[in-house]
């Protein structure tokens, strides 16, 4: 590919893992939904909710990749890559700042004392999928991530597939960890934990975006 060095399967895989974790980390409506269901109904329902969110994230990721692959002539120019990575880092910084300052109270409600009305696993899965799908702004996050990591490589189908598989793995790992922790501290869990999670995730993304911006300026993509 002109102007851009090919990546190994391992390189695209670990980039996909990072992208999957970051894309799933925001504790917006679906994140709070997963937390609430874990508290109200149990960890299995939290994981089913996460599975619906992961599938929706994968859908948006594939749609974003398809759109970006149509402009690969533009994206394979080193000068364009440089500016795309700078813009991607800036967008991630804004996203991290939003996470850092977000107030979970607008989504979070105290769980009821009983566990009635759990619904089927499929119902919990599909509602989570639709809640995530109703937020097309995730496309902007994927554009920023794909640009920052120069992830789209249509001329490398096998490594690209591995990268998308690892996006699913990263997103799934985030949900497994979230549900596990929430279930462990369910007796003391409150909105302050969500706020702390936002601070941690937002802080990490801000630091990573600043480092990405610096590395791009230094020519270390």
PDB file of C-alpha atoms in Angstrom:
ATOM      1  CA  UNK A   1       0.000   0.000   0.000  1.00  0.00           C
ATOM      2  CA  UNK A   2       1.431   3.334  -1.045  1.00  0.00           C
ATOM      3  CA  UNK A   3       2.581   5.636   1.749  1.00  0.00           C
ATOM      4  CA  UNK A   4       1.630   3.366   4.652  1.00  0.00           C
ATOM      5  CA  UNK A   5       3.517   0.427   6.097  1.00  0.00           C
ATOM      6  CA  UNK A   6       1.673  -2.884   6.496  1.00  0.00           C
ATOM      7  CA  UNK A   7       0.917  -4.103  10.006  1.00  0.00           C
ATOM      8  CA  UNK A   8       1.358  -7.611  11.340  1.00  0.00           C
ATOM      9  CA  UNK A   9      -1.598  -9.620  12.590  1.00  0.00           C
ATOM     10  CA  UNK A  10      -0.325  -9.135  16.136  1.00  0.00           C
ATOM     11  CA  UNK A  11      -0.142  -5.361  15.716  1.00  0.00           C
ATOM     12  CA  UNK A  12      -3.713  -5.097  14.431  1.00  0.00           C
ATOM     13  CA  UNK A  13      -4.861  -7.539  17.125  1.00  0.00           C
ATOM     14  CA  UNK A  14      -3.525  -5.531  20.058  1.00  0.00           C
ATOM     15  CA  UNK A  15      -4.789  -2.300  18.491  1.00  0.00           C
ATOM     16  CA  UNK A  16      -8.211  -3.938  18.155  1.00  0.00           C
ATOM     17  CA  UNK A  17      -8.085  -4.986  21.808  1.00  0.00           C
ATOM     18  CA  UNK A  18      -7.412  -1.400  22.921  1.00  0.00           C
ATOM     19  CA  UNK A  19     -10.120  -0.026  20.616  1.00  0.00           C
ATOM     20  CA  UNK A  20     -12.656  -2.533  21.968  1.00  0.00           C
ATOM     21  CA  UNK A  21     -11.958  -1.592  25.582  1.00  0.00           C
ATOM     22  CA  UNK A  22     -12.108   2.157  24.962  1.00  0.00           C
ATOM     23  CA  UNK A  23     -15.268   1.903  22.842  1.00  0.00           C
ATOM     24  CA  UNK A  24     -17.068  -0.026  25.609  1.00  0.00           C
ATOM     25  CA  UNK A  25     -15.736   1.908  28.591  1.00  0.00           C
ATOM     26  CA  UNK A  26     -18.132   4.908  28.599  1.00  0.00           C
ATOM     27  CA  UNK A  27     -20.721   4.551  31.380  1.00  0.00           C
ATOM     28  CA  UNK A  28     -23.537   6.212  29.467  1.00  0.00           C
ATOM     29  CA  UNK A  29     -27.094   4.832  29.280  1.00  0.00           C
ATOM     30  CA  UNK A  30     -26.121   1.276  28.320  1.00  0.00           C
ATOM     31  CA  UNK A  31     -23.296   1.150  30.883  1.00  0.00           C
ATOM     32  CA  UNK A  32     -25.658   2.240  33.636  1.00  0.00           C
ATOM     33  CA  UNK A  33     -28.251  -0.225  32.315  1.00  0.00           C
ATOM     34  CA  UNK A  34     -25.721  -3.048  32.647  1.00  0.00           C
ATOM     35  CA  UNK A  35     -24.819  -1.959  36.187  1.00  0.00           C
ATOM     36  CA  UNK A  36     -28.467  -1.705  37.227  1.00  0.00           C
ATOM     37  CA  UNK A  37     -29.310  -5.113  35.823  1.00  0.00           C
ATOM     38  CA  UNK A  38     -26.326  -6.660  37.586  1.00  0.00           C
ATOM     39  CA  UNK A  39     -27.524  -5.163  40.869  1.00  0.00           C
ATOM     40  CA  UNK A  40     -31.220  -5.915  40.365  1.00  0.00           C
ATOM     41  CA  UNK A  41     -31.202  -9.222  38.511  1.00  0.00           C
ATOM     42  CA  UNK A  42     -27.755 -10.752  38.901  1.00  0.00           C
ATOM     43  CA  UNK A  43     -24.454 -10.984  36.984  1.00  0.00           C
ATOM     44  CA  UNK A  44     -25.787 -13.156  34.150  1.00  0.00           C
ATOM     45  CA  UNK A  45     -28.237 -10.420  33.174  1.00  0.00           C
ATOM     46  CA  UNK A  46     -25.419  -7.898  33.329  1.00  0.00           C
ATOM     47  CA  UNK A  47     -23.343 -10.031  30.980  1.00  0.00           C
ATOM     48  CA  UNK A  48     -26.281 -10.498  28.592  1.00  0.00           C
ATOM     49  CA  UNK A  49     -26.721  -6.722  28.567  1.00  0.00           C
ATOM     50  CA  UNK A  50     -23.030  -6.366  27.795  1.00  0.00           C
ATOM     51  CA  UNK A  51     -23.310  -8.869  24.943  1.00  0.00           C
ATOM     52  CA  UNK A  52     -26.036  -6.757  23.340  1.00  0.00           C
ATOM     53  CA  UNK A  53     -23.879  -3.650  23.655  1.00  0.00           C
ATOM     54  CA  UNK A  54     -20.844  -5.458  22.196  1.00  0.00           C
ATOM     55  CA  UNK A  55     -22.842  -6.601  19.165  1.00  0.00           C
ATOM     56  CA  UNK A  56     -24.081  -3.056  18.563  1.00  0.00           C
ATOM     57  CA  UNK A  57     -20.539  -1.679  18.937  1.00  0.00           C
ATOM     58  CA  UNK A  58     -19.305  -4.254  16.417  1.00  0.00           C
ATOM     59  CA  UNK A  59     -22.035  -3.188  13.985  1.00  0.00           C
ATOM     60  CA  UNK A  60     -21.054   0.469  14.237  1.00  0.00           C
ATOM     61  CA  UNK A  61     -17.372  -0.441  14.037  1.00  0.00           C
ATOM     62  CA  UNK A  62     -17.906  -2.371  10.822  1.00  0.00           C
ATOM     63  CA  UNK A  63     -20.034   0.422   9.358  1.00  0.00           C
ATOM     64  CA  UNK A  64     -17.323   2.952  10.199  1.00  0.00           C
ATOM     65  CA  UNK A  65     -14.612   0.736   8.726  1.00  0.00           C
ATOM     66  CA  UNK A  66     -16.631   0.232   5.544  1.00  0.00           C
ATOM     67  CA  UNK A  67     -17.049   3.969   5.112  1.00  0.00           C
ATOM     68  CA  UNK A  68     -13.374   4.685   5.788  1.00  0.00           C
ATOM     69  CA  UNK A  69     -12.245   1.946   3.404  1.00  0.00           C
ATOM     70  CA  UNK A  70     -13.885   3.839   0.527  1.00  0.00           C
ATOM     71  CA  UNK A  71     -11.449   6.722   1.029  1.00  0.00           C
ATOM     72  CA  UNK A  72      -8.275   4.661   1.343  1.00  0.00           C
ATOM     73  CA  UNK A  73      -6.534   6.652  -1.426  1.00  0.00           C
ATOM     74  CA  UNK A  74      -6.830   9.649   0.881  1.00  0.00           C
ATOM     75  CA  UNK A  75      -5.923   7.676   3.990  1.00  0.00           C
ATOM     76  CA  UNK A  76      -2.749   6.097   2.577  1.00  0.00           C
ATOM     77  CA  UNK A  77      -1.031   9.433   2.065  1.00  0.00           C
ATOM     78  CA  UNK A  78       1.480  10.014   4.894  1.00  0.00           C
ATOM     79  CA  UNK A  79       0.592  13.693   5.224  1.00  0.00           C
ATOM     80  CA  UNK A  80      -3.102  12.836   5.494  1.00  0.00           C
ATOM     81  CA  UNK A  81      -2.324  10.109   8.033  1.00  0.00           C
ATOM     82  CA  UNK A  82      -0.385  12.638  10.110  1.00  0.00           C
ATOM     83  CA  UNK A  83      -3.336  15.035  10.258  1.00  0.00           C
ATOM     84  CA  UNK A  84      -5.859  12.242  10.807  1.00  0.00           C
ATOM     85  CA  UNK A  85      -3.887  10.989  13.795  1.00  0.00           C
ATOM     86  CA  UNK A  86      -3.640  14.486  15.247  1.00  0.00           C
ATOM     87  CA  UNK A  87      -7.387  14.982  14.791  1.00  0.00           C
ATOM     88  CA  UNK A  88      -8.073  11.505  16.185  1.00  0.00           C
ATOM     89  CA  UNK A  89      -5.990  12.295  19.276  1.00  0.00           C
ATOM     90  CA  UNK A  90      -7.833  15.597  19.728  1.00  0.00           C
ATOM     91  CA  UNK A  91     -11.208  13.853  19.445  1.00  0.00           C
ATOM     92  CA  UNK A  92     -10.140  11.248  22.008  1.00  0.00           C
ATOM     93  CA  UNK A  93      -9.018  14.050  24.325  1.00  0.00           C
ATOM     94  CA  UNK A  94     -12.464  15.641  24.088  1.00  0.00           C
ATOM     95  CA  UNK A  95     -14.080  12.263  24.699  1.00  0.00           C
ATOM     96  CA  UNK A  96     -11.852  11.663  27.745  1.00  0.00           C
ATOM     97  CA  UNK A  97     -12.670  15.119  29.091  1.00  0.00           C
ATOM     98  CA  UNK A  98     -16.378  14.415  28.625  1.00  0.00           C
ATOM     99  CA  UNK A  99     -16.007  11.131  30.546  1.00  0.00           C
ATOM    100  CA  UNK A 100     -13.963  12.826  33.259  1.00  0.00           C
ATOM    101  CA  UNK A 101     -16.621  15.490  33.821  1.00  0.00           C
ATOM    102  CA  UNK A 102     -19.771  13.456  33.162  1.00  0.00           C
ATOM    103  CA  UNK A 103     -22.389  13.178  35.901  1.00  0.00           C
ATOM    104  CA  UNK A 104     -23.815   9.647  36.194  1.00  0.00           C
ATOM    105  CA  UNK A 105     -26.756  10.869  38.295  1.00  0.00           C
ATOM    106  CA  UNK A 106     -28.723  11.649  35.141  1.00  0.00           C
ATOM    107  CA  UNK A 107     -28.728   7.928  34.276  1.00  0.00           C
ATOM    108  CA  UNK A 108     -28.384   6.215  37.623  1.00  0.00           C
ATOM    109  CA  UNK A 109     -31.315   5.334  39.864  1.00  0.00           C
ATOM    110  CA  UNK A 110     -31.312   3.339  43.063  1.00  0.00           C
ATOM    111  CA  UNK A 111     -32.301  -0.287  42.346  1.00  0.00           C
ATOM    112  CA  UNK A 112     -35.542  -1.603  43.796  1.00  0.00           C
ATOM    113  CA  UNK A 113     -35.507  -4.058  46.684  1.00  0.00           C
ATOM    114  CA  UNK A 114     -36.971  -6.964  44.696  1.00  0.00           C
ATOM    115  CA  UNK A 115     -35.915  -8.787  41.540  1.00  0.00           C
ATOM    116  CA  UNK A 116     -39.316  -9.138  39.887  1.00  0.00           C
ATOM    117  CA  UNK A 117     -39.762  -8.526  36.216  1.00  0.00           C
ATOM    118  CA  UNK A 118     -36.354  -9.770  35.109  1.00  0.00           C
ATOM    119  CA  UNK A 119     -37.493 -10.630  31.609  1.00  0.00           C
ATOM    120  CA  UNK A 120     -35.896 -13.244  29.371  1.00  0.00           C
ATOM    121  CA  UNK A 121     -32.207 -13.246  28.509  1.00  0.00           C
ATOM    122  CA  UNK A 122     -33.131 -12.472  24.908  1.00  0.00           C
ATOM    123  CA  UNK A 123     -35.242  -9.490  25.978  1.00  0.00           C
ATOM    124  CA  UNK A 124     -32.352  -8.128  28.044  1.00  0.00           C
ATOM    125  CA  UNK A 125     -29.955  -8.740  25.161  1.00  0.00           C
ATOM    126  CA  UNK A 126     -32.064  -7.086  22.474  1.00  0.00           C
ATOM    127  CA  UNK A 127     -32.984  -4.051  24.590  1.00  0.00           C
ATOM    128  CA  UNK A 128     -29.307  -3.456  25.337  1.00  0.00           C
ATOM    129  CA  UNK A 129     -28.500  -3.805  21.640  1.00  0.00           C
ATOM    130  CA  UNK A 130     -31.173  -1.255  20.723  1.00  0.00           C
ATOM    131  CA  UNK A 131     -30.153   1.199  23.453  1.00  0.00           C
ATOM    132  CA  UNK A 132     -26.576   1.144  22.168  1.00  0.00           C
ATOM    133  CA  UNK A 133     -27.736   1.287  18.546  1.00  0.00           C
ATOM    134  CA  UNK A 134     -29.783   4.390  19.322  1.00  0.00           C
ATOM    135  CA  UNK A 135     -26.553   6.311  19.958  1.00  0.00           C
ATOM    136  CA  UNK A 136     -24.930   6.822  16.526  1.00  0.00           C
ATOM    137  CA  UNK A 137     -22.355   9.147  18.127  1.00  0.00           C
ATOM    138  CA  UNK A 138     -20.361   5.965  18.756  1.00  0.00           C
ATOM    139  CA  UNK A 139     -19.390   6.276  15.083  1.00  0.00           C
ATOM    140  CA  UNK A 140     -17.462   9.448  15.934  1.00  0.00           C
ATOM    141  CA  UNK A 141     -15.577   7.569  18.636  1.00  0.00           C
ATOM    142  CA  UNK A 142     -14.742   4.755  16.209  1.00  0.00           C
ATOM    143  CA  UNK A 143     -13.562   7.257  13.592  1.00  0.00           C
ATOM    144  CA  UNK A 144     -11.267   8.820  16.197  1.00  0.00           C
ATOM    145  CA  UNK A 145      -9.938   5.427  17.319  1.00  0.00           C
ATOM    146  CA  UNK A 146      -9.473   4.038  13.806  1.00  0.00           C
ATOM    147  CA  UNK A 147      -7.683   7.236  12.738  1.00  0.00           C
ATOM    148  CA  UNK A 148      -5.486   7.362  15.839  1.00  0.00           C
ATOM    149  CA  UNK A 149      -4.376   3.735  15.414  1.00  0.00           C
ATOM    150  CA  UNK A 150      -4.424   3.669  11.564  1.00  0.00           C
ATOM    151  CA  UNK A 151      -6.536   0.569  12.010  1.00  0.00           C
ATOM    152  CA  UNK A 152      -8.284   0.242   8.633  1.00  0.00           C
ATOM    153  CA  UNK A 153      -6.282  -2.065   6.326  1.00  0.00           C
ATOM    154  CA  UNK A 154      -8.549  -3.472   3.583  1.00  0.00           C
ATOM    155  CA  UNK A 155      -5.532  -4.810   1.682  1.00  0.00           C
ATOM    156  CA  UNK A 156      -4.687  -7.012   4.703  1.00  0.00           C
ATOM    157  CA  UNK A 157      -7.888  -9.030   5.144  1.00  0.00           C
ATOM    158  CA  UNK A 158      -6.603 -11.666   7.589  1.00  0.00           C
ATOM    159  CA  UNK A 159      -4.926  -9.210  10.013  1.00  0.00           C
ATOM    160  CA  UNK A 160      -7.962  -6.915   9.673  1.00  0.00           C
ATOM    161  CA  UNK A 161     -10.325  -9.741  10.628  1.00  0.00           C
ATOM    162  CA  UNK A 162      -8.076 -10.538  13.595  1.00  0.00           C
ATOM    163  CA  UNK A 163      -8.258  -6.883  14.592  1.00  0.00           C
ATOM    164  CA  UNK A 164     -12.051  -6.886  14.602  1.00  0.00           C
ATOM    165  CA  UNK A 165     -12.147 -10.151  16.532  1.00  0.00           C
ATOM    166  CA  UNK A 166      -9.968  -8.499  19.167  1.00  0.00           C
ATOM    167  CA  UNK A 167     -12.301  -5.483  19.258  1.00  0.00           C
ATOM    168  CA  UNK A 168     -15.014  -7.922  20.329  1.00  0.00           C
ATOM    169  CA  UNK A 169     -12.610  -9.518  22.830  1.00  0.00           C
ATOM    170  CA  UNK A 170     -11.653  -6.149  24.278  1.00  0.00           C
ATOM    171  CA  UNK A 171     -15.274  -5.024  24.596  1.00  0.00           C
ATOM    172  CA  UNK A 172     -16.238  -8.364  26.149  1.00  0.00           C
ATOM    173  CA  UNK A 173     -13.318  -8.180  28.599  1.00  0.00           C
ATOM    174  CA  UNK A 174     -14.482  -4.737  29.717  1.00  0.00           C
ATOM    175  CA  UNK A 175     -18.003  -5.980  30.379  1.00  0.00           C
ATOM    176  CA  UNK A 176     -16.768  -9.102  32.184  1.00  0.00           C
ATOM    177  CA  UNK A 177     -14.627  -6.954  34.446  1.00  0.00           C
ATOM    178  CA  UNK A 178     -17.387  -4.396  35.042  1.00  0.00           C
ATOM    179  CA  UNK A 179     -20.014  -6.984  35.923  1.00  0.00           C
ATOM    180  CA  UNK A 180     -17.579  -8.911  38.144  1.00  0.00           C
ATOM    181  CA  UNK A 181     -16.608  -5.825  40.160  1.00  0.00           C
ATOM    182  CA  UNK A 182     -20.184  -4.522  40.476  1.00  0.00           C
ATOM    183  CA  UNK A 183     -21.402  -7.933  41.629  1.00  0.00           C
ATOM    184  CA  UNK A 184     -18.605  -8.174  44.205  1.00  0.00           C
ATOM    185  CA  UNK A 185     -19.421  -4.811  45.788  1.00  0.00           C
ATOM    186  CA  UNK A 186     -23.175  -4.907  45.192  1.00  0.00           C
ATOM    187  CA  UNK A 187     -24.022  -4.383  48.891  1.00  0.00           C
ATOM    188  CA  UNK A 188     -22.171  -1.080  49.055  1.00  0.00           C
ATOM    189  CA  UNK A 189     -22.480   0.000  45.423  1.00  0.00           C
ATOM    190  CA  UNK A 190     -23.741   3.528  44.742  1.00  0.00           C
ATOM    191  CA  UNK A 191     -23.445   6.286  42.173  1.00  0.00           C
ATOM    192  CA  UNK A 192     -20.097   7.397  43.608  1.00  0.00           C
ATOM    193  CA  UNK A 193     -18.497   4.251  42.199  1.00  0.00           C
ATOM    194  CA  UNK A 194     -19.794   5.160  38.741  1.00  0.00           C
ATOM    195  CA  UNK A 195     -18.388   8.661  39.142  1.00  0.00           C
ATOM    196  CA  UNK A 196     -15.010   7.204  40.175  1.00  0.00           C
ATOM    197  CA  UNK A 197     -15.084   4.906  37.149  1.00  0.00           C
ATOM    198  CA  UNK A 198     -15.734   7.901  34.882  1.00  0.00           C
ATOM    199  CA  UNK A 199     -12.801   9.754  36.434  1.00  0.00           C
ATOM    200  CA  UNK A 200     -10.455   6.802  35.953  1.00  0.00           C
ATOM    201  CA  UNK A 201     -11.514   6.012  32.386  1.00  0.00           C
ATOM    202  CA  UNK A 202     -11.632   9.678  31.381  1.00  0.00           C
ATOM    203  CA  UNK A 203      -8.203  10.294  32.901  1.00  0.00           C
ATOM    204  CA  UNK A 204      -6.657   7.322  31.109  1.00  0.00           C
ATOM    205  CA  UNK A 205      -8.127   8.381  27.752  1.00  0.00           C
ATOM    206  CA  UNK A 206      -6.942  11.970  28.236  1.00  0.00           C
ATOM    207  CA  UNK A 207      -3.391  10.814  29.013  1.00  0.00           C
ATOM    208  CA  UNK A 208      -3.406   8.381  26.087  1.00  0.00           C
ATOM    209  CA  UNK A 209      -4.678  11.061  23.690  1.00  0.00           C
ATOM    210  CA  UNK A 210      -1.986  13.538  24.796  1.00  0.00           C
ATOM    211  CA  UNK A 211       0.707  10.887  24.356  1.00  0.00           C
ATOM    212  CA  UNK A 212      -0.728  10.006  20.940  1.00  0.00           C
ATOM    213  CA  UNK A 213      -0.648  13.665  19.943  1.00  0.00           C
ATOM    214  CA  UNK A 214       3.007  13.962  21.027  1.00  0.00           C
ATOM    215  CA  UNK A 215       4.057  10.729  19.324  1.00  0.00           C
ATOM    216  CA  UNK A 216       2.385  11.851  16.095  1.00  0.00           C
ATOM    217  CA  UNK A 217       4.251  15.169  16.175  1.00  0.00           C
ATOM    218  CA  UNK A 218       7.480  13.256  16.765  1.00  0.00           C
ATOM    219  CA  UNK A 219       6.749  11.000  13.801  1.00  0.00           C
ATOM    220  CA  UNK A 220       6.272   7.889  15.966  1.00  0.00           C
ATOM    221  CA  UNK A 221       2.893   6.686  14.760  1.00  0.00           C
TER     222      UNK A 221
END
